[in-house]
């Protein structure tokens, strides 16, 4: 059973889930999620506006109980992105919360106090659990089709790596529409049966007050905690602090270890592959390195000619991964699927890495400057450029990620035109999503281009 702790035979606990001021016991959760399942059973696919709320928890659990694939939609989604996700995914209704503009879909509310004790048969493990939208270097986000089997395999491998058990209390405040917060945080807890606490936002003081044993955060969150001595020291009583979604800077690793007494566990993955590499609860946690392949995962480094690169801690290659946690392809995009996954099941991560003789991995960077990681969010430069070009005051636009102490990278848009910078920031926030807005818009006379007319982004990144 994918959500094993929602088995009626499980012991009840009074506080299985805490979120947005609501506390759900395990039996509340089973009863209310099964009531949500009854409302969607038989639907082909539904959208869930993934606000950090009990309604989202029940909608997600209800879909997985009924075997209805769901599409998590960013809570801060804007108009263009919402229209794309709803249209491309073929979702038939909103389950749980509904955005102001429902894109013509009916709304099925989730009732916190409804209860059903109907028993659904467990759907086949190869069935689709969810479709998550994620950005590429160009174009609109693609739907990543993820099976129930892949999710179960990933959570079980992580439980082994992190000694994650029902006696843990997992705390995070990350969005419930990406792998990190949703698949690992929420579904992981519902499979393993630990207490789950969502802090609403991932603020240092909220992490400090939560009294958890296992904490998840993106590097921006850990960096803010490392900058807040009181909050960091409050985490000394935790068992494991886990960082992922972007590189954890070594000084943040060191400062966190000093203040909390815990060297953070770092792990690496992607929407398409789930988490594939991690350091271990009982193994070496080396600053700047993301660890060893999880159980069942194979990795390799490939050079530009397709040859294998040695594992000598120095030779850099394109990282490929394969194993039971891989996605089933991009929805409606066989071309993109074929580009990403080869016929032997190897997924081209787009990251470059080194591996040492013991199998430890270090992520060196990304192959393309057009995939930006900001605050742990994956953001395609092309998607923001297209959005900006839709504004009447923009003639040309080029977007890059510049190094940022807080966000890892911050989105900077270079624009030729006569629009107000703040108006452009707001425009992207309204069209795409708030977290994809440029943090800086620079109006320029022209963009550096090569003889073919292609913008020279590396040159642009040197402009100050
Ligand atoms: C500012 N705001 C605006 C605007 N400007 N709102 C509308 N229009 C504008 N122009 C408001 C926002 O609404 C928000 O308000 C506030 O400003 C701050 O928003 P934001 O910039 O998002 O906050 P931040 O503090 O800069 O965010 C840092 C963060 C966030 C909290 C770390 O980046 C975050 O949650 N990152 C997590 C991403 C993640 O989970 N990635 C995992 C991907 P208000 O505060 O009132 O709401 S999965 C993955 O990568 C894989 C598989 C893996 O390995 O895990
Ligand atoms: P996403 O699909 O949002 O999960 O983004 C996946 C990408 O995040 C990967 O291809 C990496 O570039 C990056 N990433 C995730 N975890 C780490 C990590 N621990 N260190 C460096 N990069 C990471």
PDB file of C-alpha atoms in Angstrom, residues 211-426:
ATOM      1  CA  UNK A 211      10.161  20.231  18.143  1.00  0.00           C
ATOM      2  CA  UNK A 212      10.831  17.770  15.332  1.00  0.00           C
ATOM      3  CA  UNK A 213      13.369  14.982  14.968  1.00  0.00           C
ATOM      4  CA  UNK A 214      13.789  15.202  11.186  1.00  0.00           C
ATOM      5  CA  UNK A 215      13.893  18.532   9.318  1.00  0.00           C
ATOM      6  CA  UNK A 216      13.811  19.167   5.566  1.00  0.00           C
ATOM      7  CA  UNK A 217      14.954  22.396   3.935  1.00  0.00           C
ATOM      8  CA  UNK A 218      16.372  23.865   0.761  1.00  0.00           C
ATOM      9  CA  UNK A 219      19.771  25.590   1.120  1.00  0.00           C
ATOM     10  CA  UNK A 220      18.122  29.036   1.352  1.00  0.00           C
ATOM     11  CA  UNK A 221      16.238  27.832   4.429  1.00  0.00           C
ATOM     12  CA  UNK A 222      19.385  26.360   6.010  1.00  0.00           C
ATOM     13  CA  UNK A 223      21.326  29.496   5.228  1.00  0.00           C
ATOM     14  CA  UNK A 224      18.690  31.628   6.983  1.00  0.00           C
ATOM     15  CA  UNK A 225      18.708  29.250   9.974  1.00  0.00           C
ATOM     16  CA  UNK A 226      22.511  29.352  10.097  1.00  0.00           C
ATOM     17  CA  UNK A 227      22.180  33.148  10.267  1.00  0.00           C
ATOM     18  CA  UNK A 228      19.859  32.963  13.270  1.00  0.00           C
ATOM     19  CA  UNK A 229      21.830  31.539  16.211  1.00  0.00           C
ATOM     20  CA  UNK A 230      18.808  31.011  18.494  1.00  0.00           C
ATOM     21  CA  UNK A 231      16.813  29.152  15.864  1.00  0.00           C
ATOM     22  CA  UNK A 232      19.795  27.016  14.895  1.00  0.00           C
ATOM     23  CA  UNK A 233      20.628  26.088  18.490  1.00  0.00           C
ATOM     24  CA  UNK A 234      16.997  25.007  19.033  1.00  0.00           C
ATOM     25  CA  UNK A 235      17.559  22.293  16.420  1.00  0.00           C
ATOM     26  CA  UNK A 236      20.256  20.632  18.532  1.00  0.00           C
ATOM     27  CA  UNK A 237      17.632  18.206  19.869  1.00  0.00           C
ATOM     28  CA  UNK A 238      16.743  16.990  16.359  1.00  0.00           C
ATOM     29  CA  UNK A 239      18.023  13.704  14.960  1.00  0.00           C
ATOM     30  CA  UNK A 240      18.719  14.664  11.337  1.00  0.00           C
ATOM     31  CA  UNK A 241      18.787  17.878   9.292  1.00  0.00           C
ATOM     32  CA  UNK A 242      18.423  17.216   5.570  1.00  0.00           C
ATOM     33  CA  UNK A 243      19.246  19.629   2.750  1.00  0.00           C
ATOM     34  CA  UNK A 244      18.432  19.293  -0.921  1.00  0.00           C
ATOM     35  CA  UNK A 245      17.047  20.794  -4.148  1.00  0.00           C
ATOM     36  CA  UNK A 246      20.141  22.951  -4.752  1.00  0.00           C
ATOM     37  CA  UNK A 247      23.793  22.983  -3.667  1.00  0.00           C
ATOM     38  CA  UNK A 248      24.338  23.562   0.050  1.00  0.00           C
ATOM     39  CA  UNK A 249      27.234  26.044   0.324  1.00  0.00           C
ATOM     40  CA  UNK A 250      30.106  24.672   2.408  1.00  0.00           C
ATOM     41  CA  UNK A 251      30.121  27.677   4.810  1.00  0.00           C
ATOM     42  CA  UNK A 252      26.417  27.058   5.528  1.00  0.00           C
ATOM     43  CA  UNK A 253      27.128  23.356   6.146  1.00  0.00           C
ATOM     44  CA  UNK A 254      29.937  24.283   8.552  1.00  0.00           C
ATOM     45  CA  UNK A 255      27.985  26.971  10.408  1.00  0.00           C
ATOM     46  CA  UNK A 256      24.966  24.708  10.807  1.00  0.00           C
ATOM     47  CA  UNK A 257      27.139  21.901  12.143  1.00  0.00           C
ATOM     48  CA  UNK A 258      28.733  24.299  14.620  1.00  0.00           C
ATOM     49  CA  UNK A 259      25.451  25.763  15.905  1.00  0.00           C
ATOM     50  CA  UNK A 260      23.248  22.658  15.925  1.00  0.00           C
ATOM     51  CA  UNK A 261      25.821  19.944  16.538  1.00  0.00           C
ATOM     52  CA  UNK A 262      24.533  18.163  13.420  1.00  0.00           C
ATOM     53  CA  UNK A 263      26.402  17.915  10.134  1.00  0.00           C
ATOM     54  CA  UNK A 264      23.522  18.159   7.645  1.00  0.00           C
ATOM     55  CA  UNK A 265      22.689  15.229   5.395  1.00  0.00           C
ATOM     56  CA  UNK A 266      22.719  16.369   1.772  1.00  0.00           C
ATOM     57  CA  UNK A 267      20.809  14.649  -0.965  1.00  0.00           C
ATOM     58  CA  UNK A 268      20.335  15.159  -4.678  1.00  0.00           C
ATOM     59  CA  UNK A 269      17.530  14.456  -7.114  1.00  0.00           C
ATOM     60  CA  UNK A 270      15.072  15.918  -9.586  1.00  0.00           C
ATOM     61  CA  UNK A 271      11.398  15.971 -10.398  1.00  0.00           C
ATOM     62  CA  UNK A 272      11.962  13.319 -13.092  1.00  0.00           C
ATOM     63  CA  UNK A 273      13.998  10.888 -10.988  1.00  0.00           C
ATOM     64  CA  UNK A 274      12.962  11.675  -7.409  1.00  0.00           C
ATOM     65  CA  UNK A 275      15.873  11.544  -4.964  1.00  0.00           C
ATOM     66  CA  UNK A 276      18.689   9.349  -6.240  1.00  0.00           C
ATOM     67  CA  UNK A 277      21.804  10.204  -4.203  1.00  0.00           C
ATOM     68  CA  UNK A 278      22.252  10.952  -0.512  1.00  0.00           C
ATOM     69  CA  UNK A 279      24.680  10.923   2.341  1.00  0.00           C
ATOM     70  CA  UNK A 280      23.687   8.486   5.075  1.00  0.00           C
ATOM     71  CA  UNK A 281      22.499   8.830   8.657  1.00  0.00           C
ATOM     72  CA  UNK A 282      25.305   6.475   9.669  1.00  0.00           C
ATOM     73  CA  UNK A 283      27.835   7.421   7.010  1.00  0.00           C
ATOM     74  CA  UNK A 284      30.218  10.211   6.062  1.00  0.00           C
ATOM     75  CA  UNK A 285      28.627  13.645   5.549  1.00  0.00           C
ATOM     76  CA  UNK A 286      31.182  15.494   3.489  1.00  0.00           C
ATOM     77  CA  UNK A 287      30.592  19.239   2.930  1.00  0.00           C
ATOM     78  CA  UNK A 288      30.069  19.985  -0.767  1.00  0.00           C
ATOM     79  CA  UNK A 289      29.301  16.334  -1.642  1.00  0.00           C
ATOM     80  CA  UNK A 290      25.827  14.831  -2.072  1.00  0.00           C
ATOM     81  CA  UNK A 291      26.609  11.225  -1.195  1.00  0.00           C
ATOM     82  CA  UNK A 292      26.092   7.737  -2.588  1.00  0.00           C
ATOM     83  CA  UNK A 293      23.412   6.331  -4.916  1.00  0.00           C
ATOM     84  CA  UNK A 294      20.345   5.136  -3.012  1.00  0.00           C
ATOM     85  CA  UNK A 295      19.394   1.465  -3.020  1.00  0.00           C
ATOM     86  CA  UNK A 296      18.517   0.358  -6.565  1.00  0.00           C
ATOM     87  CA  UNK A 297      20.007   3.456  -8.223  1.00  0.00           C
ATOM     88  CA  UNK A 298      22.891   3.355 -10.711  1.00  0.00           C
ATOM     89  CA  UNK A 299      24.834   6.445 -11.791  1.00  0.00           C
ATOM     90  CA  UNK A 300      27.454   7.152 -14.436  1.00  0.00           C
ATOM     91  CA  UNK A 301      29.422  10.076 -15.836  1.00  0.00           C
ATOM     92  CA  UNK A 302      29.561  10.514 -19.587  1.00  0.00           C
ATOM     93  CA  UNK A 303      31.868  12.693 -21.701  1.00  0.00           C
ATOM     94  CA  UNK A 304      30.926  14.661 -24.826  1.00  0.00           C
ATOM     95  CA  UNK A 305      31.633  11.667 -27.086  1.00  0.00           C
ATOM     96  CA  UNK A 306      29.456   9.375 -24.960  1.00  0.00           C
ATOM     97  CA  UNK A 307      32.437   7.635 -23.306  1.00  0.00           C
ATOM     98  CA  UNK A 308      32.507   6.820 -19.597  1.00  0.00           C
ATOM     99  CA  UNK A 309      34.405   9.194 -17.315  1.00  0.00           C
ATOM    100  CA  UNK A 310      36.533   7.669 -14.516  1.00  0.00           C
ATOM    101  CA  UNK A 311      35.463   7.908 -10.890  1.00  0.00           C
ATOM    102  CA  UNK A 312      38.583   9.628  -9.614  1.00  0.00           C
ATOM    103  CA  UNK A 313      37.061  12.600  -7.746  1.00  0.00           C
ATOM    104  CA  UNK A 314      38.420  14.974 -10.400  1.00  0.00           C
ATOM    105  CA  UNK A 315      37.197  14.063 -13.881  1.00  0.00           C
ATOM    106  CA  UNK A 316      33.996  15.892 -14.694  1.00  0.00           C
ATOM    107  CA  UNK A 317      31.210  14.318 -16.732  1.00  0.00           C
ATOM    108  CA  UNK A 318      27.515  14.635 -17.478  1.00  0.00           C
ATOM    109  CA  UNK A 319      25.630  12.780 -14.754  1.00  0.00           C
ATOM    110  CA  UNK A 320      23.155  10.084 -15.779  1.00  0.00           C
ATOM    111  CA  UNK A 321      21.018   8.019 -13.415  1.00  0.00           C
ATOM    112  CA  UNK A 322      18.686   5.043 -13.681  1.00  0.00           C
ATOM    113  CA  UNK A 323      16.650   2.886 -11.347  1.00  0.00           C
ATOM    114  CA  UNK A 324      13.187   2.218  -9.968  1.00  0.00           C
ATOM    115  CA  UNK A 325      12.450   5.855  -9.075  1.00  0.00           C
ATOM    116  CA  UNK A 326      12.469   7.206 -12.651  1.00  0.00           C
ATOM    117  CA  UNK A 327       9.427   8.987 -14.141  1.00  0.00           C
ATOM    118  CA  UNK A 328       7.319   7.441 -16.900  1.00  0.00           C
ATOM    119  CA  UNK A 329       7.897  10.314 -19.345  1.00  0.00           C
ATOM    120  CA  UNK A 330       6.666  13.849 -20.002  1.00  0.00           C
ATOM    121  CA  UNK A 331       2.933  14.087 -20.599  1.00  0.00           C
ATOM    122  CA  UNK A 332       2.090  14.710 -24.273  1.00  0.00           C
ATOM    123  CA  UNK A 333       5.811  15.162 -25.064  1.00  0.00           C
ATOM    124  CA  UNK A 334       7.340  11.970 -26.514  1.00  0.00           C
ATOM    125  CA  UNK A 335      10.062  14.111 -28.153  1.00  0.00           C
ATOM    126  CA  UNK A 336      11.207  15.580 -24.849  1.00  0.00           C
ATOM    127  CA  UNK A 337      10.964  12.177 -23.173  1.00  0.00           C
ATOM    128  CA  UNK A 338      13.227  10.635 -25.822  1.00  0.00           C
ATOM    129  CA  UNK A 339      15.758  13.451 -25.344  1.00  0.00           C
ATOM    130  CA  UNK A 340      15.870  12.908 -21.600  1.00  0.00           C
ATOM    131  CA  UNK A 341      15.672   9.122 -21.262  1.00  0.00           C
ATOM    132  CA  UNK A 342      17.697   6.743 -23.416  1.00  0.00           C
ATOM    133  CA  UNK A 343      16.478   3.304 -24.489  1.00  0.00           C
ATOM    134  CA  UNK A 344      18.376   1.643 -21.630  1.00  0.00           C
ATOM    135  CA  UNK A 345      16.565   3.755 -19.058  1.00  0.00           C
ATOM    136  CA  UNK A 346      19.392   6.223 -18.343  1.00  0.00           C
ATOM    137  CA  UNK A 347      18.126   9.717 -17.517  1.00  0.00           C
ATOM    138  CA  UNK A 348      20.287  12.666 -18.574  1.00  0.00           C
ATOM    139  CA  UNK A 349      20.161  14.902 -15.505  1.00  0.00           C
ATOM    140  CA  UNK A 350      21.625  18.022 -17.152  1.00  0.00           C
ATOM    141  CA  UNK A 351      24.016  18.260 -14.204  1.00  0.00           C
ATOM    142  CA  UNK A 352      27.766  17.811 -14.337  1.00  0.00           C
ATOM    143  CA  UNK A 353      29.448  15.965 -11.519  1.00  0.00           C
ATOM    144  CA  UNK A 354      32.476  14.092 -10.246  1.00  0.00           C
ATOM    145  CA  UNK A 355      32.460  10.750  -8.424  1.00  0.00           C
ATOM    146  CA  UNK A 356      35.262   9.537  -6.169  1.00  0.00           C
ATOM    147  CA  UNK A 357      36.600   6.020  -5.867  1.00  0.00           C
ATOM    148  CA  UNK A 358      34.214   5.291  -2.975  1.00  0.00           C
ATOM    149  CA  UNK A 359      31.183   6.333  -5.034  1.00  0.00           C
ATOM    150  CA  UNK A 360      30.708   9.747  -3.371  1.00  0.00           C
ATOM    151  CA  UNK A 361      29.196  12.304  -5.756  1.00  0.00           C
ATOM    152  CA  UNK A 362      29.821  16.027  -6.033  1.00  0.00           C
ATOM    153  CA  UNK A 363      27.584  18.145  -8.260  1.00  0.00           C
ATOM    154  CA  UNK A 364      29.802  20.629 -10.078  1.00  0.00           C
ATOM    155  CA  UNK A 365      27.112  22.599 -11.919  1.00  0.00           C
ATOM    156  CA  UNK A 366      24.551  22.495 -14.676  1.00  0.00           C
ATOM    157  CA  UNK A 367      25.114  21.965 -18.397  1.00  0.00           C
ATOM    158  CA  UNK A 368      22.801  24.818 -19.378  1.00  0.00           C
ATOM    159  CA  UNK A 369      22.778  28.388 -18.076  1.00  0.00           C
ATOM    160  CA  UNK A 370      19.080  28.446 -19.000  1.00  0.00           C
ATOM    161  CA  UNK A 371      17.961  26.297 -16.072  1.00  0.00           C
ATOM    162  CA  UNK A 372      18.074  28.429 -12.956  1.00  0.00           C
ATOM    163  CA  UNK A 373      17.756  27.264  -9.338  1.00  0.00           C
ATOM    164  CA  UNK A 374      16.515  30.063  -7.123  1.00  0.00           C
ATOM    165  CA  UNK A 375      15.523  29.325  -3.531  1.00  0.00           C
ATOM    166  CA  UNK A 376      15.417  25.652  -4.585  1.00  0.00           C
ATOM    167  CA  UNK A 377      12.874  26.339  -7.337  1.00  0.00           C
ATOM    168  CA  UNK A 378      13.760  25.179 -10.842  1.00  0.00           C
ATOM    169  CA  UNK A 379      13.009  27.980 -13.282  1.00  0.00           C
ATOM    170  CA  UNK A 380      13.524  28.036 -17.049  1.00  0.00           C
ATOM    171  CA  UNK A 381      15.028  31.219 -18.475  1.00  0.00           C
ATOM    172  CA  UNK A 382      13.102  30.709 -21.729  1.00  0.00           C
ATOM    173  CA  UNK A 383       9.762  30.632 -19.963  1.00  0.00           C
ATOM    174  CA  UNK A 384      10.432  33.988 -18.292  1.00  0.00           C
ATOM    175  CA  UNK A 385      11.742  35.527 -21.517  1.00  0.00           C
ATOM    176  CA  UNK A 386       8.572  34.456 -23.351  1.00  0.00           C
ATOM    177  CA  UNK A 387       6.439  35.935 -20.565  1.00  0.00           C
ATOM    178  CA  UNK A 388       8.368  39.220 -20.658  1.00  0.00           C
ATOM    179  CA  UNK A 389       8.015  39.454 -24.445  1.00  0.00           C
ATOM    180  CA  UNK A 390       4.233  39.343 -23.918  1.00  0.00           C
ATOM    181  CA  UNK A 391       4.446  42.754 -22.196  1.00  0.00           C
ATOM    182  CA  UNK A 392       3.884  45.689 -24.587  1.00  0.00           C
ATOM    183  CA  UNK A 393       6.886  47.606 -23.177  1.00  0.00           C
ATOM    184  CA  UNK A 394       9.400  44.845 -23.974  1.00  0.00           C
ATOM    185  CA  UNK A 395      11.239  44.565 -27.283  1.00  0.00           C
ATOM    186  CA  UNK A 396      13.921  42.026 -26.328  1.00  0.00           C
ATOM    187  CA  UNK A 397      14.569  40.066 -23.132  1.00  0.00           C
ATOM    188  CA  UNK A 398      17.266  37.745 -21.821  1.00  0.00           C
ATOM    189  CA  UNK A 399      17.121  36.091 -18.398  1.00  0.00           C
ATOM    190  CA  UNK A 400      20.014  34.701 -16.378  1.00  0.00           C
ATOM    191  CA  UNK A 401      20.603  33.384 -12.873  1.00  0.00           C
ATOM    192  CA  UNK A 402      23.240  35.398 -11.000  1.00  0.00           C
ATOM    193  CA  UNK A 403      24.916  34.163  -7.809  1.00  0.00           C
ATOM    194  CA  UNK A 404      22.993  35.183  -4.699  1.00  0.00           C
ATOM    195  CA  UNK A 405      23.970  34.630  -1.060  1.00  0.00           C
ATOM    196  CA  UNK A 406      20.387  33.968   0.022  1.00  0.00           C
ATOM    197  CA  UNK A 407      18.730  32.300  -2.972  1.00  0.00           C
ATOM    198  CA  UNK A 408      21.737  30.530  -4.525  1.00  0.00           C
ATOM    199  CA  UNK A 409      20.847  32.163  -7.816  1.00  0.00           C
ATOM    200  CA  UNK A 410      18.580  35.149  -8.365  1.00  0.00           C
ATOM    201  CA  UNK A 411      16.662  35.756 -11.547  1.00  0.00           C
ATOM    202  CA  UNK A 412      17.891  38.805 -13.414  1.00  0.00           C
ATOM    203  CA  UNK A 413      16.143  40.001 -16.574  1.00  0.00           C
ATOM    204  CA  UNK A 414      17.961  42.169 -19.118  1.00  0.00           C
ATOM    205  CA  UNK A 415      15.345  44.015 -21.131  1.00  0.00           C
ATOM    206  CA  UNK A 416      15.389  46.270 -24.169  1.00  0.00           C
ATOM    207  CA  UNK A 417      12.258  48.422 -24.123  1.00  0.00           C
ATOM    208  CA  UNK A 418      10.518  51.173 -22.232  1.00  0.00           C
ATOM    209  CA  UNK A 419       8.635  49.323 -19.472  1.00  0.00           C
ATOM    210  CA  UNK A 420       9.006  50.106 -15.766  1.00  0.00           C
ATOM    211  CA  UNK A 421      11.138  47.398 -14.052  1.00  0.00           C
ATOM    212  CA  UNK A 422       8.604  46.913 -11.221  1.00  0.00           C
ATOM    213  CA  UNK A 423       5.771  46.566 -13.726  1.00  0.00           C
ATOM    214  CA  UNK A 424       7.701  43.753 -15.433  1.00  0.00           C
ATOM    215  CA  UNK A 425       8.359  41.963 -12.152  1.00  0.00           C
ATOM    216  CA  UNK A 426       4.663  42.137 -11.294  1.00  0.00           C
TER     217      UNK A 426
END
